[in-house]
Short mmCIF file of C-alpha atoms and ligand atoms in Angstrom, two decimals:
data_model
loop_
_atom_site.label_atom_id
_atom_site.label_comp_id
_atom_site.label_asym_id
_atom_site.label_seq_id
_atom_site.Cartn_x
_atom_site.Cartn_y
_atom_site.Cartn_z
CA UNK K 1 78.49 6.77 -13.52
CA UNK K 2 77.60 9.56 -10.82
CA UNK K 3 75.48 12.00 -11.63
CA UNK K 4 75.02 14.60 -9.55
CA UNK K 5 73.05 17.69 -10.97
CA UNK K 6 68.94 16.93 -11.75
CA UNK K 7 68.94 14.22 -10.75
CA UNK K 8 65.53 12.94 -9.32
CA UNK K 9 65.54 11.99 -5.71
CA UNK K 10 63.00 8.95 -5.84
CA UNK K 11 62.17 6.87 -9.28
CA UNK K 12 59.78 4.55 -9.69
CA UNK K 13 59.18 1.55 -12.41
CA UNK K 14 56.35 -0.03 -13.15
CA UNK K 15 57.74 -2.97 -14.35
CA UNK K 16 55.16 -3.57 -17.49
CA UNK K 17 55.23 -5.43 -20.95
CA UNK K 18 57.05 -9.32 -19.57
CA UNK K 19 54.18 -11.19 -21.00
CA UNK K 20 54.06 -9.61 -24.72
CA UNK K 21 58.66 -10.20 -24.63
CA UNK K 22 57.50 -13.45 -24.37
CA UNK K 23 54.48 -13.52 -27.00
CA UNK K 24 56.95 -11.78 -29.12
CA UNK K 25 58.92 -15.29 -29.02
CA UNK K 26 56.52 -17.53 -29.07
CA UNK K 27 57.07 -18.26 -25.22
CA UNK K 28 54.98 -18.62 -22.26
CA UNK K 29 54.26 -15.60 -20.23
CA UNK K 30 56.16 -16.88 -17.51
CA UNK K 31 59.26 -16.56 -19.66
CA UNK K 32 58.73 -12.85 -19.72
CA UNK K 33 58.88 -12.59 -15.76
CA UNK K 34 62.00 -14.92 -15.96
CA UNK K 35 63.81 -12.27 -18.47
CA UNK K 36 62.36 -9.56 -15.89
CA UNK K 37 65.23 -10.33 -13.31
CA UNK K 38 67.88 -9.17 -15.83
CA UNK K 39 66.54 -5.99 -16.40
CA UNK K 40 65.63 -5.43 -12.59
CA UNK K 41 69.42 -6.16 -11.82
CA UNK K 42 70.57 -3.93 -14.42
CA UNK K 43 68.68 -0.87 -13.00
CA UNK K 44 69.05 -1.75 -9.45
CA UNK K 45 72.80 -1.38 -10.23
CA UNK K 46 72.56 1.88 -12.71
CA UNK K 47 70.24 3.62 -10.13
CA UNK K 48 72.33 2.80 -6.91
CA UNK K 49 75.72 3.84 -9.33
CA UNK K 50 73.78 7.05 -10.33
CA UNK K 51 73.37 8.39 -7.10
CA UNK K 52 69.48 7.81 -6.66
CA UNK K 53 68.92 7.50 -3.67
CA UNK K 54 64.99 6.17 -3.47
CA UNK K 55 64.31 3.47 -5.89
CA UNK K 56 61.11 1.81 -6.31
CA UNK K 57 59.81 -1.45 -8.52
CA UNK K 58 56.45 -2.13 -9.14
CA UNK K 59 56.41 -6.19 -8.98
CA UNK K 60 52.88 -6.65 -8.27
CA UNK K 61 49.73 -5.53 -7.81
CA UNK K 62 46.22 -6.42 -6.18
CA UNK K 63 44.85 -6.38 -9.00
CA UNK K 64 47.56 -9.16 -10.65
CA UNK K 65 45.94 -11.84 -8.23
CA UNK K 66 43.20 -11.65 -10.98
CA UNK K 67 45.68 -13.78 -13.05
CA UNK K 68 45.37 -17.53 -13.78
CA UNK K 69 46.85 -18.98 -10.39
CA UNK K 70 49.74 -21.35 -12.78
CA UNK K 71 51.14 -17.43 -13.39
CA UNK K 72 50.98 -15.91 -10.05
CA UNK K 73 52.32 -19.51 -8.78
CA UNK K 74 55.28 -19.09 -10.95
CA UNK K 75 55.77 -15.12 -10.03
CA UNK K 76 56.36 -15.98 -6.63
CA UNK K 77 58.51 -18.33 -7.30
CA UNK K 78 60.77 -16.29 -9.42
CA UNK K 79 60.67 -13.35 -6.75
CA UNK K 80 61.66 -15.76 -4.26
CA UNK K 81 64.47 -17.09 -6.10
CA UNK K 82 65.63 -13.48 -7.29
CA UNK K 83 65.82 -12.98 -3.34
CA UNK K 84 67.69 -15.88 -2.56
CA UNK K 85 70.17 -15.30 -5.44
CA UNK K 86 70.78 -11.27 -5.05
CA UNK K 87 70.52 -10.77 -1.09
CA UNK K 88 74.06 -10.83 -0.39
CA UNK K 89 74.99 -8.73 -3.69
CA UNK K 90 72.42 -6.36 -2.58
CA UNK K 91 73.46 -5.90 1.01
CA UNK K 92 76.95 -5.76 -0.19
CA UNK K 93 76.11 -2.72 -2.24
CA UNK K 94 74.77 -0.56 0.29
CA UNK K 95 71.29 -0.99 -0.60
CA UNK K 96 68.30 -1.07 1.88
CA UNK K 97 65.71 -3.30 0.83
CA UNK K 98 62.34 -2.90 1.85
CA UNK K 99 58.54 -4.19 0.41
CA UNK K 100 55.54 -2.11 0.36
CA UNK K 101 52.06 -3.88 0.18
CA UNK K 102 52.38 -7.87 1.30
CA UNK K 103 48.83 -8.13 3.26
CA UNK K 104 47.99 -11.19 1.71
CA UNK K 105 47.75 -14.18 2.88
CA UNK K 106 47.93 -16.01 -0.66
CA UNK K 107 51.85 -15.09 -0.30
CA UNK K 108 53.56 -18.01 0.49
CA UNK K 109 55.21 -18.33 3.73
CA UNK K 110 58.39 -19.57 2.51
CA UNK K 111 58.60 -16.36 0.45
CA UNK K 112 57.64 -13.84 3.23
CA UNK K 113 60.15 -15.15 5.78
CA UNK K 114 62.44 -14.46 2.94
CA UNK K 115 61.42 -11.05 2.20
CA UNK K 116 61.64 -10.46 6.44
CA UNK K 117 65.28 -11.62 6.40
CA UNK K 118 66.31 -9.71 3.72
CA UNK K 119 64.71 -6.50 5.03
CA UNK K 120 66.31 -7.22 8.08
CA UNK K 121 69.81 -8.17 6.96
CA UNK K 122 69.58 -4.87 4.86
CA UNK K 123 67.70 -2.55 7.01
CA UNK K 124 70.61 -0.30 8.28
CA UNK K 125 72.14 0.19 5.02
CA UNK K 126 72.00 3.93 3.45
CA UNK K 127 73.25 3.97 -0.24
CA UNK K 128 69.95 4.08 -1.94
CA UNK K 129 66.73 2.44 -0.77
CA UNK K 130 64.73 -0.09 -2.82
CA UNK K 131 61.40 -0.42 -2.25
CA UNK K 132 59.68 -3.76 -4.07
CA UNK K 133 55.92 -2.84 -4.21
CA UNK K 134 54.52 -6.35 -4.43
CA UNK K 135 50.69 -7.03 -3.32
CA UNK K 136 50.87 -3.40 -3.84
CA UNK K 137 47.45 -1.42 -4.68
CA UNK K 138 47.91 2.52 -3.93
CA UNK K 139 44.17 2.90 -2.99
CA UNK K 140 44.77 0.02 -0.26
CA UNK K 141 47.42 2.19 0.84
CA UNK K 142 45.13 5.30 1.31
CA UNK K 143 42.72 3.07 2.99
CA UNK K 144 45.39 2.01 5.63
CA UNK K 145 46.07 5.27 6.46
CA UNK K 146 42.76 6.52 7.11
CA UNK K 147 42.00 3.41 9.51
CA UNK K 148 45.49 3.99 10.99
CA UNK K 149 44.35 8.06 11.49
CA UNK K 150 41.15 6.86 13.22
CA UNK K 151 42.43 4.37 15.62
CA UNK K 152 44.94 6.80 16.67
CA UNK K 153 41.63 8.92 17.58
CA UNK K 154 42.95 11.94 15.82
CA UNK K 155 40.25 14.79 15.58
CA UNK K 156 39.14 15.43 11.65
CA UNK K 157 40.11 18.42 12.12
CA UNK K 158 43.55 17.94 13.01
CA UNK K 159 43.95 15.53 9.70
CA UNK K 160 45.73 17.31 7.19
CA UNK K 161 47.95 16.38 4.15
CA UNK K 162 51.14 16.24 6.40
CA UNK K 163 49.42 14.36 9.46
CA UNK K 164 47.57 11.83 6.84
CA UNK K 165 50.90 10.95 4.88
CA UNK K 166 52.58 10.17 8.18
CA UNK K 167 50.12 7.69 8.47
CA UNK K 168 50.92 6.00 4.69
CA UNK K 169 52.98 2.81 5.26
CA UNK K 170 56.76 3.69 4.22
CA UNK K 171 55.96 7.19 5.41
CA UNK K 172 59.70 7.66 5.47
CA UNK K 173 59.60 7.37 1.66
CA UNK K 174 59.90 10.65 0.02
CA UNK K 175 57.35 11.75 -2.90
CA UNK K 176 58.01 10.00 -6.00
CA UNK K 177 59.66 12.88 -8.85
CA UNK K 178 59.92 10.53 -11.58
CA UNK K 179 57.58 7.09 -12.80
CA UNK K 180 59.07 5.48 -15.52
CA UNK K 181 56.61 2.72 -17.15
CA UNK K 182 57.49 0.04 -19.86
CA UNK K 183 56.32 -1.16 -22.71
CA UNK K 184 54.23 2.41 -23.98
CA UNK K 185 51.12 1.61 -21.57
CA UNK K 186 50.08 4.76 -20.09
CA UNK K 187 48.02 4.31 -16.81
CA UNK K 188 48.51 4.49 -12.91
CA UNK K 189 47.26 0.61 -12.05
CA UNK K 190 46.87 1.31 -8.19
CA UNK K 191 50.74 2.41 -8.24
CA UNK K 192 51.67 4.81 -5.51
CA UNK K 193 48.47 7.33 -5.99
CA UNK K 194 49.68 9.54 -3.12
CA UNK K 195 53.46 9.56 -3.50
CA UNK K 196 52.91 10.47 -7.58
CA UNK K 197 50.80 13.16 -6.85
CA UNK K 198 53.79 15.56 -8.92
CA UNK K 199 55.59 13.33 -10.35
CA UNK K 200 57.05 13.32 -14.07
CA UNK K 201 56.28 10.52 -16.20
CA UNK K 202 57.88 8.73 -18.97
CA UNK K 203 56.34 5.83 -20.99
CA UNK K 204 59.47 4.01 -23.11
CA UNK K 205 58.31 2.01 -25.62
CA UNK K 206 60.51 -0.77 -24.86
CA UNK K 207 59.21 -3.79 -23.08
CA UNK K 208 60.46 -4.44 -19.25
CA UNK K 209 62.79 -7.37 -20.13
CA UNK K 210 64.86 -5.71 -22.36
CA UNK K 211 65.09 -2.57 -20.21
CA UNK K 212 68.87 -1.29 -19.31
CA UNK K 213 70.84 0.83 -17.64
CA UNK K 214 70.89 2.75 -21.46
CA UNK K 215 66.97 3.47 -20.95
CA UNK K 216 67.50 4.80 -17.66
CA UNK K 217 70.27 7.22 -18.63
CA UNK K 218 67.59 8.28 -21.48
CA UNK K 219 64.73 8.71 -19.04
CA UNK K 220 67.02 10.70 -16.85
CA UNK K 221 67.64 12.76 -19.30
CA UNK K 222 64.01 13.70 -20.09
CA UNK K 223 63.84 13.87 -16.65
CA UNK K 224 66.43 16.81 -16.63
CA UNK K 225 64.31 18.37 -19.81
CA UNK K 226 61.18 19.16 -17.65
CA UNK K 227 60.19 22.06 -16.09
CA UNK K 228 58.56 21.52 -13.05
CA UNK K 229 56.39 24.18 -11.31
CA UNK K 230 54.19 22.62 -8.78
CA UNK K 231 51.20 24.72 -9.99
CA UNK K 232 53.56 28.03 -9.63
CA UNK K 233 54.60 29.60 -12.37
CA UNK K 234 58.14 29.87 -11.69
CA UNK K 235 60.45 26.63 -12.19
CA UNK K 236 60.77 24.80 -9.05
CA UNK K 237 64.80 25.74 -7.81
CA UNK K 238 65.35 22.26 -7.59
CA UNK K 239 65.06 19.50 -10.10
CA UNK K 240 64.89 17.07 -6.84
CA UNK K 241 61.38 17.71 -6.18
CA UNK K 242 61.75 21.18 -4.08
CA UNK K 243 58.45 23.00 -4.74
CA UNK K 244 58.89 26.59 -4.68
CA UNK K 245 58.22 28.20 -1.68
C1 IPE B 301 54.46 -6.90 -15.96
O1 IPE B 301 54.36 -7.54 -17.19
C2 IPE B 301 54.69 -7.88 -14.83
C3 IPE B 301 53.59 -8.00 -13.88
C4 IPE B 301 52.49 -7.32 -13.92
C5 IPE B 301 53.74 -8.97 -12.84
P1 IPE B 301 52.97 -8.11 -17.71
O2 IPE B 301 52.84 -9.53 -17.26
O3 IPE B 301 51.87 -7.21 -17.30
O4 IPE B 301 53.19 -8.07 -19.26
P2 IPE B 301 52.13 -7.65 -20.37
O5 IPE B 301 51.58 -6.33 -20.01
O6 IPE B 301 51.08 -8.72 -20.38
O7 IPE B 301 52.94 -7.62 -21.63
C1 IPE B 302 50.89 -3.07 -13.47
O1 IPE B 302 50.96 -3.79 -14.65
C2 IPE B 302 51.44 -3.88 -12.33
C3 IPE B 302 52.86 -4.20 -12.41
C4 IPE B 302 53.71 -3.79 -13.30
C5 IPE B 302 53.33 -5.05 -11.37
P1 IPE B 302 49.69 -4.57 -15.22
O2 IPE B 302 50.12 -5.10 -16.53
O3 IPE B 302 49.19 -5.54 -14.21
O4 IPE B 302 48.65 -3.40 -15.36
P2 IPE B 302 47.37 -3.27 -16.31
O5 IPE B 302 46.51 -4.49 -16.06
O6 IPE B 302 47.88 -3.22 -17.72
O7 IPE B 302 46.73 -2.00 -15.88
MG1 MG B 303 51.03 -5.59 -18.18
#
């Protein structure tokens, strides 16, 4: 399915609601992150067949290291063996796959060489990009970028929007125009804070695991039911995140 008009140029999930799926059946947690990889496929796929051309997932934050260390053991291991499993699907579909965050040195090794050779093995590829925030925390980000400003020794004066975003890691990665989170929580957690300055947001009720290509074609068209005005009071002329000039 291509879609061509409205269509937002970068959306991103936060991936939320794996552990109640699981409380729902009685299971561990952990089988919630399991029945995560499902749903990530699904809208990896729908996204890239869509046309979107930016697409980012919310894995894990700074804040998830909080969690007993049996669950974050077991994440890892799951996003390790998602990478191992997908990476040649992926690549064969065109899709550049890149990871924003990893600072940590509680990652294992094993899994970061893994992440390194599948950004590498995908890195020239152009059909949509995928960016995996995992030991992600948007405020970390905006920290980065103000070190990054000052050892560059640029005058305060000569720091503005454009000049500090160009200092965000990923500063390739265009503005996020649509956040789509699970499971009917409604909050930021750390996610992006700069690149959702405008952004729409939806909150589905429907819990990560069980999320489908189906949502997405809903949320897209909510999506395509906004007005956006970037504090003008025309409508933006584009859907795609154009403000109005
Ligand atoms: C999201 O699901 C996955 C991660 C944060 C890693 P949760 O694990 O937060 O699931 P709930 O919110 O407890 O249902
Ligand atoms: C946000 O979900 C992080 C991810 C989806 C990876 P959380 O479930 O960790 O967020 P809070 O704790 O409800 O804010
Ligand atoms: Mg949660």
């Amino acid at each position: 399915m291509e879609i061509t008009s409205g269509l937002p140029r970068h959306v991103a999930c936060v991936m939320d609601g794996n552990g109640r799926w699981a409380a729902q059946r009685s299971l561990p947690r952990t089988a919630g992150h399991e029945a995560a990889e499902a749903a990530v496929m699904d809208v990896i796929e729908a996204a890239r067949s869509a046309g979107i051309g930016w697409l980012s997932l919310y894995a894990f934050s700074t804040e998830n290291w909080r969690r007993p260390s049996s669950e974050v053991e077991i994440l890892m291991r799951l996003v390790r063996g998602a990478i191992r499993k997908h990476a040649p699907a992926l690549h064969a579909r065109g899709i550049r796959c890149r990871f924003l965050g990893m600072s940590d040195t509680r990652i294992p090794p094993p899994l970061v060489q893994d992440i390194t050779d599948l950004t590498v093995l995908t890195g020239d590829n152009r059909r949509m990009t995928l960016t995996v925030a995992f030991d992600h925390g948007g405020r970390r980000d905006i920290v980065q970028a103000a070190r990054s400003l000052i050892r560059a020794g640029i005058p305060a004066d000569q720091v503005t929007e454009a000049t500090f975003a160009r200092h965000l890691p990923h500063a390739d990665t265009p503005d996020v125009d649509l956040v789509i989170r699970t499971s009917g929580e409604q909050r930021i957690s750390n996610f992006m804070l700069w690149q959702v300055a405008y952004a729409e947001w939806v909150f589905p009720q429907v819990l990560w695991p069980d999320f489908r290509a189906s949502h997405l074609w809903e949320c897209l068209d909510t999506y395509r039911s906004r007005q956006r005005r970037f504090g003008d009071v025309r409508e933006s002329t584009a859907i795609t995140g154009e403000e109005p000039r």
